[in-house]
């Protein structure tokens, strides 16, 4: 019994040491090396002695995105793909351009909270809370306003005005990911079985088939 108690104490102490360990970076940076065939949470690091200024640099957020598409919006990402030095640092950015009536459609970032600020124009934004409430929280943003979209929640932005809108957003992941709801549901590869979507959305089978063809 005493031995069992001693073992339990040792396990608790070890667990406490693990929980209290430093979870911050153990090095200055980890420049991504995509050519290395290593599977890990992030990308393998190249030799820090080979790091150069270009590994931490991106030029292009001053350039308007091409909004001549059916959504009328364009996203310019700045994550570890564009800046390899962002690897493991837990932050990224995007620029979003919206033509009049342009939409950044309902989507989620599975690995990041997003903080968006409007640089030019007026933007209608919102997110939906999780089940069972599914409550819609919205706000019309003016130039200089900031809005937060909590991690994993469905959100959107819509330019319901008559002038172009520009926004910049920061995300607390070097690789936040994005799941566009309509694309995921109706554009999956291979397609989701029609009867599943028909029952889920309570619509006619022909509606589902038409939407799947569009996406």
PDB file of C-alpha atoms in Angstrom:
ATOM      1  CA  UNK A   1       0.000   0.000   0.000  1.00  0.00           C
ATOM      2  CA  UNK A   2       2.847   2.379   0.897  1.00  0.00           C
ATOM      3  CA  UNK A   3       4.595   1.584  -2.384  1.00  0.00           C
ATOM      4  CA  UNK A   4       1.395   2.302  -4.317  1.00  0.00           C
ATOM      5  CA  UNK A   5       0.994   5.625  -2.514  1.00  0.00           C
ATOM      6  CA  UNK A   6       4.618   6.555  -3.256  1.00  0.00           C
ATOM      7  CA  UNK A   7       4.121   5.712  -6.925  1.00  0.00           C
ATOM      8  CA  UNK A   8       1.001   7.901  -7.025  1.00  0.00           C
ATOM      9  CA  UNK A   9       2.916  10.827  -5.488  1.00  0.00           C
ATOM     10  CA  UNK A  10       5.705  10.451  -8.074  1.00  0.00           C
ATOM     11  CA  UNK A  11       3.175  10.414 -10.924  1.00  0.00           C
ATOM     12  CA  UNK A  12       1.456  13.549  -9.610  1.00  0.00           C
ATOM     13  CA  UNK A  13       4.790  15.360  -9.250  1.00  0.00           C
ATOM     14  CA  UNK A  14       5.805  14.395 -12.770  1.00  0.00           C
ATOM     15  CA  UNK A  15       2.458  15.545 -14.127  1.00  0.00           C
ATOM     16  CA  UNK A  16       2.865  18.883 -12.327  1.00  0.00           C
ATOM     17  CA  UNK A  17       6.312  19.342 -13.828  1.00  0.00           C
ATOM     18  CA  UNK A  18       4.941  18.639 -17.305  1.00  0.00           C
ATOM     19  CA  UNK A  19       2.061  21.095 -16.864  1.00  0.00           C
ATOM     20  CA  UNK A  20       4.415  23.746 -15.509  1.00  0.00           C
ATOM     21  CA  UNK A  21       6.953  23.383 -18.319  1.00  0.00           C
ATOM     22  CA  UNK A  22       7.699  26.333 -20.582  1.00  0.00           C
ATOM     23  CA  UNK A  23       5.399  26.178 -23.605  1.00  0.00           C
ATOM     24  CA  UNK A  24       7.079  29.059 -25.411  1.00  0.00           C
ATOM     25  CA  UNK A  25       9.577  28.828 -28.243  1.00  0.00           C
ATOM     26  CA  UNK A  26      12.836  27.062 -27.548  1.00  0.00           C
ATOM     27  CA  UNK A  27      14.609  28.959 -30.310  1.00  0.00           C
ATOM     28  CA  UNK A  28      14.463  32.402 -31.912  1.00  0.00           C
ATOM     29  CA  UNK A  29      12.611  31.197 -35.005  1.00  0.00           C
ATOM     30  CA  UNK A  30      11.959  28.169 -37.232  1.00  0.00           C
ATOM     31  CA  UNK A  31      12.047  29.186 -40.896  1.00  0.00           C
ATOM     32  CA  UNK A  32       9.895  26.687 -42.802  1.00  0.00           C
ATOM     33  CA  UNK A  33      11.738  24.323 -45.127  1.00  0.00           C
ATOM     34  CA  UNK A  34       8.981  22.868 -47.362  1.00  0.00           C
ATOM     35  CA  UNK A  35      11.408  20.683 -49.306  1.00  0.00           C
ATOM     36  CA  UNK A  36      12.079  18.474 -46.267  1.00  0.00           C
ATOM     37  CA  UNK A  37       9.896  15.318 -46.273  1.00  0.00           C
ATOM     38  CA  UNK A  38       9.088  15.613 -42.584  1.00  0.00           C
ATOM     39  CA  UNK A  39       5.520  15.314 -41.293  1.00  0.00           C
ATOM     40  CA  UNK A  40       4.953  17.452 -38.208  1.00  0.00           C
ATOM     41  CA  UNK A  41       2.595  20.064 -36.741  1.00  0.00           C
ATOM     42  CA  UNK A  42       3.908  22.881 -38.890  1.00  0.00           C
ATOM     43  CA  UNK A  43       6.946  22.559 -41.130  1.00  0.00           C
ATOM     44  CA  UNK A  44      10.488  21.436 -40.544  1.00  0.00           C
ATOM     45  CA  UNK A  45      13.060  24.140 -39.831  1.00  0.00           C
ATOM     46  CA  UNK A  46      15.977  25.003 -42.006  1.00  0.00           C
ATOM     47  CA  UNK A  47      19.344  25.706 -40.442  1.00  0.00           C
ATOM     48  CA  UNK A  48      18.932  29.054 -38.619  1.00  0.00           C
ATOM     49  CA  UNK A  49      22.382  30.064 -39.796  1.00  0.00           C
ATOM     50  CA  UNK A  50      21.000  30.043 -43.336  1.00  0.00           C
ATOM     51  CA  UNK A  51      18.094  32.384 -42.512  1.00  0.00           C
ATOM     52  CA  UNK A  52      17.977  35.603 -44.533  1.00  0.00           C
ATOM     53  CA  UNK A  53      15.820  38.729 -44.475  1.00  0.00           C
ATOM     54  CA  UNK A  54      13.615  37.387 -47.281  1.00  0.00           C
ATOM     55  CA  UNK A  55      12.462  34.580 -44.979  1.00  0.00           C
ATOM     56  CA  UNK A  56      10.697  37.207 -42.836  1.00  0.00           C
ATOM     57  CA  UNK A  57       9.460  39.541 -45.572  1.00  0.00           C
ATOM     58  CA  UNK A  58       6.426  39.930 -47.850  1.00  0.00           C
ATOM     59  CA  UNK A  59       5.521  42.791 -50.178  1.00  0.00           C
ATOM     60  CA  UNK A  60       2.051  43.080 -51.616  1.00  0.00           C
ATOM     61  CA  UNK A  61      -0.588  44.088 -49.064  1.00  0.00           C
ATOM     62  CA  UNK A  62      -0.706  47.547 -50.644  1.00  0.00           C
ATOM     63  CA  UNK A  63      -1.970  46.026 -53.914  1.00  0.00           C
ATOM     64  CA  UNK A  64      -5.760  45.746 -54.421  1.00  0.00           C
ATOM     65  CA  UNK A  65      -7.054  42.230 -54.953  1.00  0.00           C
ATOM     66  CA  UNK A  66      -8.992  41.236 -58.065  1.00  0.00           C
ATOM     67  CA  UNK A  67     -12.692  41.399 -57.164  1.00  0.00           C
ATOM     68  CA  UNK A  68     -13.990  40.632 -60.669  1.00  0.00           C
ATOM     69  CA  UNK A  69     -15.469  37.296 -59.627  1.00  0.00           C
ATOM     70  CA  UNK A  70     -18.957  36.126 -58.772  1.00  0.00           C
ATOM     71  CA  UNK A  71     -18.445  36.900 -55.076  1.00  0.00           C
ATOM     72  CA  UNK A  72     -17.022  40.363 -55.672  1.00  0.00           C
ATOM     73  CA  UNK A  73     -14.253  39.850 -53.108  1.00  0.00           C
ATOM     74  CA  UNK A  74     -10.603  38.865 -52.975  1.00  0.00           C
ATOM     75  CA  UNK A  75      -8.411  37.574 -50.132  1.00  0.00           C
ATOM     76  CA  UNK A  76      -4.651  38.149 -50.090  1.00  0.00           C
ATOM     77  CA  UNK A  77      -3.114  35.836 -47.460  1.00  0.00           C
ATOM     78  CA  UNK A  78       0.141  36.394 -45.591  1.00  0.00           C
ATOM     79  CA  UNK A  79       0.907  33.174 -43.732  1.00  0.00           C
ATOM     80  CA  UNK A  80       3.851  30.799 -43.491  1.00  0.00           C
ATOM     81  CA  UNK A  81       3.529  29.999 -47.198  1.00  0.00           C
ATOM     82  CA  UNK A  82       4.275  33.622 -48.094  1.00  0.00           C
ATOM     83  CA  UNK A  83       6.618  34.229 -45.129  1.00  0.00           C
ATOM     84  CA  UNK A  84       8.475  31.011 -44.167  1.00  0.00           C
ATOM     85  CA  UNK A  85       9.752  32.721 -41.007  1.00  0.00           C
ATOM     86  CA  UNK A  86       6.211  32.720 -39.592  1.00  0.00           C
ATOM     87  CA  UNK A  87       6.463  28.967 -39.058  1.00  0.00           C
ATOM     88  CA  UNK A  88       5.736  28.165 -35.348  1.00  0.00           C
ATOM     89  CA  UNK A  89       5.201  31.860 -34.470  1.00  0.00           C
ATOM     90  CA  UNK A  90       1.403  31.568 -34.327  1.00  0.00           C
ATOM     91  CA  UNK A  91       0.346  34.628 -36.312  1.00  0.00           C
ATOM     92  CA  UNK A  92      -0.673  35.582 -39.859  1.00  0.00           C
ATOM     93  CA  UNK A  93      -2.547  38.276 -41.775  1.00  0.00           C
ATOM     94  CA  UNK A  94      -4.908  38.718 -44.702  1.00  0.00           C
ATOM     95  CA  UNK A  95      -6.043  41.626 -46.829  1.00  0.00           C
ATOM     96  CA  UNK A  96      -9.623  41.457 -48.099  1.00  0.00           C
ATOM     97  CA  UNK A  97     -10.979  43.623 -50.934  1.00  0.00           C
ATOM     98  CA  UNK A  98     -14.705  43.956 -51.540  1.00  0.00           C
ATOM     99  CA  UNK A  99     -16.374  45.437 -54.596  1.00  0.00           C
ATOM    100  CA  UNK A 100     -19.802  47.045 -54.043  1.00  0.00           C
ATOM    101  CA  UNK A 101     -22.115  44.175 -52.956  1.00  0.00           C
ATOM    102  CA  UNK A 102     -19.025  42.020 -52.569  1.00  0.00           C
ATOM    103  CA  UNK A 103     -19.181  39.120 -50.128  1.00  0.00           C
ATOM    104  CA  UNK A 104     -16.647  37.090 -48.175  1.00  0.00           C
ATOM    105  CA  UNK A 105     -19.062  34.166 -47.761  1.00  0.00           C
ATOM    106  CA  UNK A 106     -19.777  32.226 -44.558  1.00  0.00           C
ATOM    107  CA  UNK A 107     -16.652  30.328 -43.527  1.00  0.00           C
ATOM    108  CA  UNK A 108     -14.621  29.258 -40.505  1.00  0.00           C
ATOM    109  CA  UNK A 109     -10.972  29.259 -39.477  1.00  0.00           C
ATOM    110  CA  UNK A 110     -10.518  25.978 -37.578  1.00  0.00           C
ATOM    111  CA  UNK A 111      -7.253  27.034 -35.957  1.00  0.00           C
ATOM    112  CA  UNK A 112      -7.512  30.789 -35.382  1.00  0.00           C
ATOM    113  CA  UNK A 113      -9.406  33.729 -33.960  1.00  0.00           C
ATOM    114  CA  UNK A 114      -9.593  36.613 -36.429  1.00  0.00           C
ATOM    115  CA  UNK A 115      -9.367  40.337 -35.641  1.00  0.00           C
ATOM    116  CA  UNK A 116     -10.472  42.481 -38.587  1.00  0.00           C
ATOM    117  CA  UNK A 117     -10.189  46.231 -39.099  1.00  0.00           C
ATOM    118  CA  UNK A 118     -11.690  48.294 -41.919  1.00  0.00           C
ATOM    119  CA  UNK A 119      -9.245  50.577 -43.738  1.00  0.00           C
ATOM    120  CA  UNK A 120     -11.635  52.015 -46.301  1.00  0.00           C
ATOM    121  CA  UNK A 121     -15.423  52.001 -46.642  1.00  0.00           C
ATOM    122  CA  UNK A 122     -18.252  50.461 -44.630  1.00  0.00           C
ATOM    123  CA  UNK A 123     -18.604  46.727 -44.007  1.00  0.00           C
ATOM    124  CA  UNK A 124     -21.406  44.571 -42.588  1.00  0.00           C
ATOM    125  CA  UNK A 125     -19.942  41.651 -40.603  1.00  0.00           C
ATOM    126  CA  UNK A 126     -21.190  38.894 -38.360  1.00  0.00           C
ATOM    127  CA  UNK A 127     -20.696  35.467 -36.818  1.00  0.00           C
ATOM    128  CA  UNK A 128     -22.970  32.697 -35.540  1.00  0.00           C
ATOM    129  CA  UNK A 129     -22.637  31.158 -32.097  1.00  0.00           C
ATOM    130  CA  UNK A 130     -22.517  27.371 -31.717  1.00  0.00           C
ATOM    131  CA  UNK A 131     -25.444  24.978 -31.180  1.00  0.00           C
ATOM    132  CA  UNK A 132     -28.029  25.033 -29.802  1.00  0.00           C
ATOM    133  CA  UNK A 133     -28.375  28.844 -29.765  1.00  0.00           C
ATOM    134  CA  UNK A 134     -27.063  29.553 -33.303  1.00  0.00           C
ATOM    135  CA  UNK A 135     -27.337  33.241 -32.448  1.00  0.00           C
ATOM    136  CA  UNK A 136     -26.337  35.762 -35.118  1.00  0.00           C
ATOM    137  CA  UNK A 137     -24.120  38.613 -33.870  1.00  0.00           C
ATOM    138  CA  UNK A 138     -23.623  41.406 -36.410  1.00  0.00           C
ATOM    139  CA  UNK A 139     -22.190  44.892 -36.696  1.00  0.00           C
ATOM    140  CA  UNK A 140     -21.745  47.522 -39.399  1.00  0.00           C
ATOM    141  CA  UNK A 141     -18.130  48.673 -39.340  1.00  0.00           C
ATOM    142  CA  UNK A 142     -16.808  52.067 -40.395  1.00  0.00           C
ATOM    143  CA  UNK A 143     -13.249  53.027 -41.312  1.00  0.00           C
ATOM    144  CA  UNK A 144     -10.963  52.273 -38.365  1.00  0.00           C
ATOM    145  CA  UNK A 145     -13.427  49.956 -36.597  1.00  0.00           C
ATOM    146  CA  UNK A 146     -12.270  46.548 -35.334  1.00  0.00           C
ATOM    147  CA  UNK A 147     -14.289  43.330 -34.977  1.00  0.00           C
ATOM    148  CA  UNK A 148     -13.337  39.889 -33.630  1.00  0.00           C
ATOM    149  CA  UNK A 149     -14.475  36.513 -34.992  1.00  0.00           C
ATOM    150  CA  UNK A 150     -13.912  33.788 -32.357  1.00  0.00           C
ATOM    151  CA  UNK A 151     -11.980  30.691 -33.392  1.00  0.00           C
ATOM    152  CA  UNK A 152     -13.968  28.051 -35.265  1.00  0.00           C
ATOM    153  CA  UNK A 153     -17.242  30.004 -35.547  1.00  0.00           C
ATOM    154  CA  UNK A 154     -18.980  30.599 -38.875  1.00  0.00           C
ATOM    155  CA  UNK A 155     -18.574  34.233 -39.960  1.00  0.00           C
ATOM    156  CA  UNK A 156     -18.863  36.501 -43.000  1.00  0.00           C
ATOM    157  CA  UNK A 157     -18.339  40.032 -44.312  1.00  0.00           C
ATOM    158  CA  UNK A 158     -20.551  41.865 -46.821  1.00  0.00           C
ATOM    159  CA  UNK A 159     -20.101  45.201 -48.548  1.00  0.00           C
ATOM    160  CA  UNK A 160     -23.676  46.458 -48.824  1.00  0.00           C
ATOM    161  CA  UNK A 161     -22.525  49.907 -49.940  1.00  0.00           C
ATOM    162  CA  UNK A 162     -21.755  51.468 -53.310  1.00  0.00           C
ATOM    163  CA  UNK A 163     -17.986  51.959 -52.886  1.00  0.00           C
ATOM    164  CA  UNK A 164     -15.037  49.597 -52.601  1.00  0.00           C
ATOM    165  CA  UNK A 165     -14.021  48.361 -49.142  1.00  0.00           C
ATOM    166  CA  UNK A 166     -10.578  47.300 -47.902  1.00  0.00           C
ATOM    167  CA  UNK A 167      -9.960  45.414 -44.654  1.00  0.00           C
ATOM    168  CA  UNK A 168      -6.953  43.889 -42.927  1.00  0.00           C
ATOM    169  CA  UNK A 169      -7.209  40.992 -40.492  1.00  0.00           C
ATOM    170  CA  UNK A 170      -4.784  39.319 -38.087  1.00  0.00           C
ATOM    171  CA  UNK A 171      -5.136  35.656 -37.101  1.00  0.00           C
ATOM    172  CA  UNK A 172      -3.436  33.892 -34.205  1.00  0.00           C
ATOM    173  CA  UNK A 173      -2.072  31.006 -36.260  1.00  0.00           C
ATOM    174  CA  UNK A 174       0.640  30.813 -38.888  1.00  0.00           C
ATOM    175  CA  UNK A 175      -1.709  28.454 -40.749  1.00  0.00           C
ATOM    176  CA  UNK A 176      -5.294  29.270 -39.693  1.00  0.00           C
ATOM    177  CA  UNK A 177      -7.006  27.241 -42.395  1.00  0.00           C
ATOM    178  CA  UNK A 178     -10.330  28.151 -43.977  1.00  0.00           C
ATOM    179  CA  UNK A 179     -13.500  26.120 -44.528  1.00  0.00           C
ATOM    180  CA  UNK A 180     -15.980  27.796 -46.876  1.00  0.00           C
ATOM    181  CA  UNK A 181     -19.359  26.405 -45.872  1.00  0.00           C
ATOM    182  CA  UNK A 182     -20.996  26.265 -49.302  1.00  0.00           C
ATOM    183  CA  UNK A 183     -17.855  24.903 -50.973  1.00  0.00           C
ATOM    184  CA  UNK A 184     -17.404  22.226 -48.306  1.00  0.00           C
ATOM    185  CA  UNK A 185     -21.037  21.066 -48.300  1.00  0.00           C
ATOM    186  CA  UNK A 186     -21.856  21.246 -52.016  1.00  0.00           C
ATOM    187  CA  UNK A 187     -18.388  21.068 -53.551  1.00  0.00           C
ATOM    188  CA  UNK A 188     -16.770  18.179 -51.681  1.00  0.00           C
ATOM    189  CA  UNK A 189     -14.758  15.644 -53.663  1.00  0.00           C
ATOM    190  CA  UNK A 190     -16.265  13.104 -54.012  1.00  0.00           C
ATOM    191  CA  UNK A 191     -19.718  14.696 -53.574  1.00  0.00           C
ATOM    192  CA  UNK A 192     -21.765  14.079 -50.450  1.00  0.00           C
ATOM    193  CA  UNK A 193     -24.569  11.605 -51.111  1.00  0.00           C
ATOM    194  CA  UNK A 194     -27.561  13.624 -52.390  1.00  0.00           C
ATOM    195  CA  UNK A 195     -30.023  12.010 -49.979  1.00  0.00           C
ATOM    196  CA  UNK A 196     -27.887  13.159 -47.038  1.00  0.00           C
ATOM    197  CA  UNK A 197     -28.071  16.807 -48.130  1.00  0.00           C
ATOM    198  CA  UNK A 198     -31.723  16.545 -49.130  1.00  0.00           C
ATOM    199  CA  UNK A 199     -32.634  15.408 -45.629  1.00  0.00           C
ATOM    200  CA  UNK A 200     -30.263  17.804 -43.872  1.00  0.00           C
ATOM    201  CA  UNK A 201     -31.511  20.923 -45.691  1.00  0.00           C
ATOM    202  CA  UNK A 202     -35.113  19.751 -46.207  1.00  0.00           C
ATOM    203  CA  UNK A 203     -35.092  20.689 -49.893  1.00  0.00           C
ATOM    204  CA  UNK A 204     -35.919  18.914 -53.136  1.00  0.00           C
ATOM    205  CA  UNK A 205     -33.311  16.569 -54.578  1.00  0.00           C
ATOM    206  CA  UNK A 206     -33.072  18.693 -57.747  1.00  0.00           C
ATOM    207  CA  UNK A 207     -32.060  21.739 -55.681  1.00  0.00           C
ATOM    208  CA  UNK A 208     -29.178  19.813 -54.123  1.00  0.00           C
ATOM    209  CA  UNK A 209     -28.053  18.466 -57.493  1.00  0.00           C
ATOM    210  CA  UNK A 210     -28.119  21.969 -58.988  1.00  0.00           C
ATOM    211  CA  UNK A 211     -26.053  23.368 -56.122  1.00  0.00           C
ATOM    212  CA  UNK A 212     -23.531  20.548 -56.390  1.00  0.00           C
ATOM    213  CA  UNK A 213     -23.072  21.316 -60.084  1.00  0.00           C
ATOM    214  CA  UNK A 214     -22.467  25.000 -59.305  1.00  0.00           C
ATOM    215  CA  UNK A 215     -19.756  24.253 -56.764  1.00  0.00           C
TER     216      UNK A 215
END
